């Protein structure tokens, strides 16, 4: 739709079918992240089957598995840049279609990865290729779906629509966690190590086809004015908006380390540091994720009313002060792990429920998707994607107590950015 011009950019009309728009973004995003998180929940099984054992250190296969997890993250900036450019040049819907097809193919490849016993070094090579494709896809997914969601929102509802970025992400995590929990509790160790760990990835490939079908009915959100404008260059956002790019990095650093620690790595962290049973750790993660999903729309609506800065500071300062005591409070107890996870989820909502809106409100529409995608994905790769590896490495080096301080310091640094962040909640979104 052509933006209404009255001497300045004004809020463009929202999508005619907001529920359909939310469903199109959310279903595809959930499928993408289901595949991504199935890998972390089943990391110990993948380590046993795909990597060779070390006679000197039992953590070497797990470290290798998390290293491959981190490698996938370093393709995210490339995906954010390339798919963001497609979204800015060809439309948001076109980019979303490409990303979900890539994710389906890479998920299937993980499910078909041979074991080290059967294929030797080829096994980890296949896994690395699959993770690189997943990273490319997920990096592009965030750039395109963030832009798509916020541009689909009506006036005064960008925070609410933004919250569905992590509602859908959490839904994907929740399904992945639930599937992993059911498999662990119903199959024997032999069954899980033999074929059970592959099931979630084959299922992810099938679910991606559902997401592809739903996205075909989505309404393009790029305005007619932007469609007629000259196409932006691949690095135009970085070249013309360096301050905004650095701002995205500062906003994201604390959020991504806290997010991946609390939603993905905490069950494994509890296993390594407290001896908690794997099934109990997965169940606690599943329950806390459901709680987290319910919090997101509440956080989004509150930010639409009171602004973006208060919830961001609630998150950043909360984690800076409480990360260390919360992680040190973990014991060989299901109840304690659940309480620690839920406490972190409440704080984390201050960031996750509005990060899509905050990011989209920083960049102009011409380069919005690529402008968000590259710096955001680069920051996630540096701090979020490496969180499981860093946490496990600290444990391997005998300094597991340093990891909570690492999380706290990054959240404190992001809080300094939030203090100086201009308030954008009640400003009209340029289209």
Coordinates of C-alpha atoms in Angstrom, one line a residue, residues 9-311:
X9 CA 6.3 9.8 6.5
X10 CA 3.3 8.6 8.4
X11 CA 2.1 5.3 9.7
X12 CA 1.0 3.2 6.7
X13 CA -2.2 1.2 6.9
X14 CA -1.6 -2.2 8.5
X15 CA -2.1 -5.5 6.6
X16 CA -5.8 -6.3 5.8
X17 CA -5.6 -9.7 7.4
X18 CA -3.5 -9.3 10.6
X19 CA -4.3 -12.8 12.0
X20 CA -3.2 -14.4 8.7
X21 CA 0.0 -12.3 8.7
X22 CA 0.8 -13.4 12.3
X23 CA 0.1 -17.0 11.4
X24 CA 2.3 -16.9 8.3
X25 CA 5.2 -15.4 10.2
X26 CA 4.7 -17.5 13.3
X27 CA 4.2 -20.9 11.7
X28 CA 7.3 -20.6 9.6
X29 CA 9.4 -19.2 12.4
X30 CA 8.3 -22.0 14.7
X31 CA 9.3 -24.6 12.2
X32 CA 12.7 -22.9 11.7
X33 CA 13.4 -22.8 15.4
X34 CA 12.1 -26.3 16.1
X35 CA 14.9 -27.6 13.9
X36 CA 17.4 -25.3 15.5
X37 CA 16.7 -26.3 19.0
X38 CA 16.2 -30.0 18.4
X39 CA 19.9 -30.0 17.9
X40 CA 20.7 -28.5 21.3
X41 CA 18.2 -30.7 23.2
X42 CA 19.7 -33.8 21.6
X43 CA 23.3 -32.7 21.6
X44 CA 24.6 -35.4 23.9
X45 CA 23.2 -38.2 21.6
X46 CA 24.6 -36.5 18.5
X47 CA 28.0 -36.3 20.2
X48 CA 28.0 -40.0 20.9
X49 CA 27.1 -41.0 17.4
X50 CA 28.8 -38.5 15.1
X51 CA 32.1 -37.7 16.8
X52 CA 34.8 -40.1 17.9
X53 CA 35.3 -40.7 21.7
X54 CA 38.4 -39.4 23.4
X55 CA 40.2 -41.6 25.8
X56 CA 41.5 -38.6 27.8
X57 CA 38.3 -36.5 28.2
X58 CA 34.7 -37.6 28.1
X59 CA 33.6 -34.0 27.3
X60 CA 35.4 -33.8 23.9
X61 CA 32.5 -35.2 21.8
X62 CA 30.1 -32.8 23.5
X63 CA 32.4 -29.9 23.0
X64 CA 32.7 -30.9 19.3
X65 CA 28.9 -31.0 19.0
X66 CA 28.6 -27.5 20.5
X67 CA 31.4 -26.2 18.3
X68 CA 29.4 -27.3 15.3
X69 CA 26.4 -25.6 16.9
X70 CA 28.5 -22.4 17.0
X71 CA 29.7 -22.8 13.4
X72 CA 26.1 -22.7 12.3
X73 CA 25.7 -19.4 14.0
X74 CA 28.6 -17.9 12.1
X75 CA 26.6 -18.4 8.9
X76 CA 23.8 -16.3 10.3
X77 CA 25.3 -13.0 9.5
X78 CA 25.7 -14.1 5.9
X79 CA 22.1 -15.3 5.9
X80 CA 21.0 -12.0 7.5
X81 CA 22.8 -10.0 4.8
X82 CA 21.7 -12.1 1.8
X83 CA 18.2 -12.9 2.8
X84 CA 17.7 -9.3 4.1
X85 CA 18.8 -8.0 0.7
X86 CA 16.2 -10.3 -0.9
X87 CA 13.6 -9.0 1.4
X88 CA 14.5 -5.4 0.7
X89 CA 14.7 -6.0 -3.1
X90 CA 12.1 -8.7 -3.8
X91 CA 9.8 -8.5 -0.9
X92 CA 9.5 -9.9 2.6
X93 CA 7.4 -12.9 1.6
X94 CA 9.9 -14.0 -1.1
X95 CA 12.7 -14.1 1.5
X96 CA 10.5 -16.0 4.0
X97 CA 9.8 -18.6 1.4
X98 CA 13.5 -19.2 0.7
X99 CA 14.4 -19.5 4.3
X100 CA 11.9 -22.1 5.2
X101 CA 12.8 -24.3 2.3
X102 CA 16.5 -24.1 3.2
X103 CA 15.7 -25.0 6.8
X104 CA 13.6 -28.1 5.7
X105 CA 16.5 -29.4 3.6
X106 CA 19.1 -28.8 6.2
X107 CA 17.0 -30.5 8.9
X108 CA 16.6 -33.6 6.7
X109 CA 20.3 -33.7 6.2
X110 CA 20.9 -33.7 10.0
X111 CA 18.4 -36.6 10.3
X112 CA 20.3 -38.6 7.6
X113 CA 23.8 -37.9 8.9
X114 CA 25.8 -41.1 9.2
X115 CA 27.4 -42.2 12.4
X116 CA 31.2 -42.0 12.9
X117 CA 31.3 -45.7 13.2
X118 CA 29.8 -46.2 9.8
X119 CA 31.4 -43.3 7.8
X120 CA 34.3 -42.0 9.8
X121 CA 35.2 -38.4 9.3
X122 CA 32.5 -38.0 6.7
X123 CA 29.9 -38.0 9.5
X124 CA 31.0 -34.7 11.2
X125 CA 31.5 -33.2 7.7
X126 CA 27.9 -33.9 6.7
X127 CA 26.8 -32.5 10.1
X128 CA 28.8 -29.3 9.6
X129 CA 27.3 -28.7 6.1
X130 CA 23.8 -29.2 7.5
X131 CA 24.5 -26.7 10.3
X132 CA 25.9 -24.1 7.8
X133 CA 22.7 -24.3 5.8
X134 CA 20.6 -24.0 8.9
X135 CA 22.6 -20.9 10.0
X136 CA 22.1 -19.3 6.6
X137 CA 18.4 -19.9 6.8
X138 CA 17.9 -18.8 10.4
X139 CA 19.9 -15.6 9.9
X140 CA 17.7 -14.7 7.0
X141 CA 14.6 -15.7 8.8
X142 CA 15.0 -13.2 11.6
X143 CA 15.7 -10.3 9.3
X144 CA 12.7 -11.0 7.1
X145 CA 10.2 -12.1 9.7
X146 CA 11.1 -9.2 12.1
X147 CA 10.4 -6.7 9.3
X148 CA 7.3 -8.6 8.1
X149 CA 5.7 -8.7 11.6
X150 CA 6.3 -5.1 12.6
X151 CA 5.2 -3.8 9.2
X152 CA 2.0 -5.9 9.5
X153 CA 1.0 -4.1 12.8
X154 CA -1.5 -1.4 13.2
X155 CA -0.8 1.9 15.0
X156 CA 0.1 1.3 18.7
X157 CA 0.4 -2.5 18.2
X158 CA 4.0 -2.9 17.1
X159 CA 5.1 -4.2 20.5
X160 CA 2.3 -6.7 20.5
X161 CA 3.0 -8.0 17.0
X162 CA 6.7 -8.0 17.8
X163 CA 6.1 -10.3 20.7
X164 CA 5.0 -13.0 18.3
X165 CA 8.6 -13.3 17.1
X166 CA 9.4 -15.1 20.3
X167 CA 6.0 -16.7 20.8
X168 CA 6.6 -18.6 17.6
X169 CA 10.3 -19.2 18.4
X170 CA 9.3 -20.5 21.8
X171 CA 6.6 -22.7 20.2
X172 CA 9.2 -24.3 18.1
X173 CA 11.5 -24.8 21.1
X174 CA 8.6 -26.2 23.1
X175 CA 7.7 -28.7 20.4
X176 CA 11.4 -29.7 20.1
X177 CA 11.7 -30.1 23.8
X178 CA 8.5 -32.0 24.1
X179 CA 9.5 -34.4 21.3
X180 CA 12.9 -34.9 22.8
X181 CA 11.3 -35.5 26.3
X182 CA 8.9 -38.1 24.9
X183 CA 11.6 -39.9 23.0
X184 CA 14.0 -40.0 26.0
X185 CA 11.3 -41.3 28.3
X186 CA 9.9 -43.9 26.0
X187 CA 12.9 -45.3 24.2
X188 CA 15.8 -47.2 25.6
X189 CA 19.3 -45.8 25.5
X190 CA 20.0 -48.2 22.6
X191 CA 17.0 -46.9 20.7
X192 CA 17.8 -43.2 21.3
X193 CA 21.4 -43.7 20.2
X194 CA 20.4 -45.9 17.3
X195 CA 17.6 -44.0 15.6
X196 CA 15.6 -42.0 18.1
X197 CA 17.7 -38.9 17.9
X198 CA 17.0 -38.7 14.1
X199 CA 13.2 -38.6 14.4
X200 CA 12.9 -34.9 15.4
X201 CA 14.9 -33.8 12.3
X202 CA 13.0 -35.8 9.8
X203 CA 9.8 -34.4 11.4
X204 CA 11.2 -30.9 11.1
X205 CA 11.7 -31.4 7.3
X206 CA 8.0 -32.4 7.0
X207 CA 6.9 -29.4 9.1
X208 CA 8.8 -27.0 6.9
X209 CA 6.5 -28.0 4.0
X210 CA 3.5 -26.9 6.1
X211 CA 5.2 -23.6 6.8
X212 CA 5.9 -23.1 3.1
X213 CA 2.3 -23.7 2.2
X214 CA 1.0 -21.2 4.8
X215 CA 3.4 -18.5 3.8
X216 CA 2.1 -18.6 0.2
X217 CA -1.0 -16.9 1.4
X218 CA 0.7 -14.1 3.2
X219 CA 0.3 -10.4 2.1
X220 CA 3.4 -8.5 1.1
X221 CA 4.2 -5.6 3.6
X222 CA 6.7 -3.7 1.5
X223 CA 5.0 -0.5 0.4
X224 CA 4.4 0.4 -3.2
X225 CA 6.7 3.4 -2.8
X226 CA 9.6 1.1 -1.8
X227 CA 8.8 -1.3 -4.7
X228 CA 9.2 1.5 -7.1
X229 CA 12.4 2.9 -5.5
X230 CA 15.9 1.9 -6.8
X231 CA 17.1 -1.4 -5.2
X232 CA 19.5 -1.0 -2.3
X233 CA 23.0 -2.3 -2.6
X234 CA 24.1 -5.3 -0.6
X235 CA 26.1 -3.3 1.9
X236 CA 24.1 -0.1 1.7
X237 CA 22.7 -0.4 5.3
X238 CA 26.2 -0.8 6.8
X239 CA 27.7 2.0 4.6
X240 CA 25.0 4.6 5.2
X241 CA 23.8 3.6 8.7
X242 CA 26.9 2.6 10.7
X243 CA 25.6 4.1 14.0
X244 CA 22.3 2.2 13.7
X245 CA 24.2 -1.0 13.0
X246 CA 26.4 -0.6 16.1
X247 CA 23.2 0.1 18.1
X248 CA 21.7 -3.2 17.0
X249 CA 24.9 -4.9 18.3
X250 CA 24.7 -3.2 21.7
X251 CA 21.0 -3.9 22.1
X252 CA 21.5 -7.6 21.2
X253 CA 24.6 -8.7 23.0
X254 CA 23.2 -9.1 26.5
X255 CA 19.8 -10.3 25.2
X256 CA 21.3 -13.1 23.1
X257 CA 23.6 -14.5 25.8
X258 CA 20.8 -14.5 28.3
X259 CA 18.3 -16.0 25.9
X260 CA 20.5 -18.9 24.7
X261 CA 21.7 -19.6 28.2
X262 CA 18.2 -19.8 29.7
X263 CA 16.2 -21.3 26.9
X264 CA 18.7 -23.8 25.4
X265 CA 21.8 -24.4 27.4
X266 CA 20.4 -24.4 31.0
X267 CA 19.3 -28.1 31.0
X268 CA 22.8 -29.2 29.8
X269 CA 24.4 -26.7 32.3
X270 CA 22.4 -28.3 35.1
X271 CA 23.4 -31.8 34.0
X272 CA 27.1 -30.9 33.9
X273 CA 27.2 -29.0 37.1
X274 CA 24.7 -30.6 39.4
X275 CA 24.3 -34.2 38.2
X276 CA 20.5 -33.6 37.5
X277 CA 19.0 -36.4 35.5
X278 CA 18.7 -35.7 31.8
X279 CA 14.9 -36.4 31.7
X280 CA 14.3 -34.0 34.6
X281 CA 16.3 -31.3 33.0
X282 CA 14.4 -31.6 29.7
X283 CA 11.0 -31.6 31.5
X284 CA 11.9 -28.4 33.5
X285 CA 13.0 -26.8 30.2
X286 CA 9.7 -27.7 28.6
X287 CA 7.5 -26.3 31.4
X288 CA 9.5 -23.0 31.6
X289 CA 9.3 -22.5 27.8
X290 CA 5.5 -22.8 28.0
X291 CA 5.5 -20.2 30.7
X292 CA 7.8 -18.0 28.7
X293 CA 5.6 -18.1 25.6
X294 CA 2.6 -16.9 27.7
X295 CA 4.6 -13.9 28.9
X296 CA 5.5 -12.5 25.5
X297 CA 2.3 -10.7 24.4
X298 CA 2.0 -9.2 27.9
X299 CA 5.5 -7.7 27.5
X300 CA 4.7 -6.5 24.0
X301 CA 1.5 -4.7 25.1
X302 CA 3.1 -3.1 28.1
X303 CA 5.8 -1.7 25.8
X304 CA 3.2 -0.2 23.5
X305 CA 1.8 1.7 26.4
X306 CA 4.9 2.6 28.5
X307 CA 7.7 2.6 25.9
X308 CA 10.6 0.3 24.9
X309 CA 13.2 1.5 27.4
X310 CA 11.6 0.4 30.7
X311 CA 11.3 -3.3 29.8

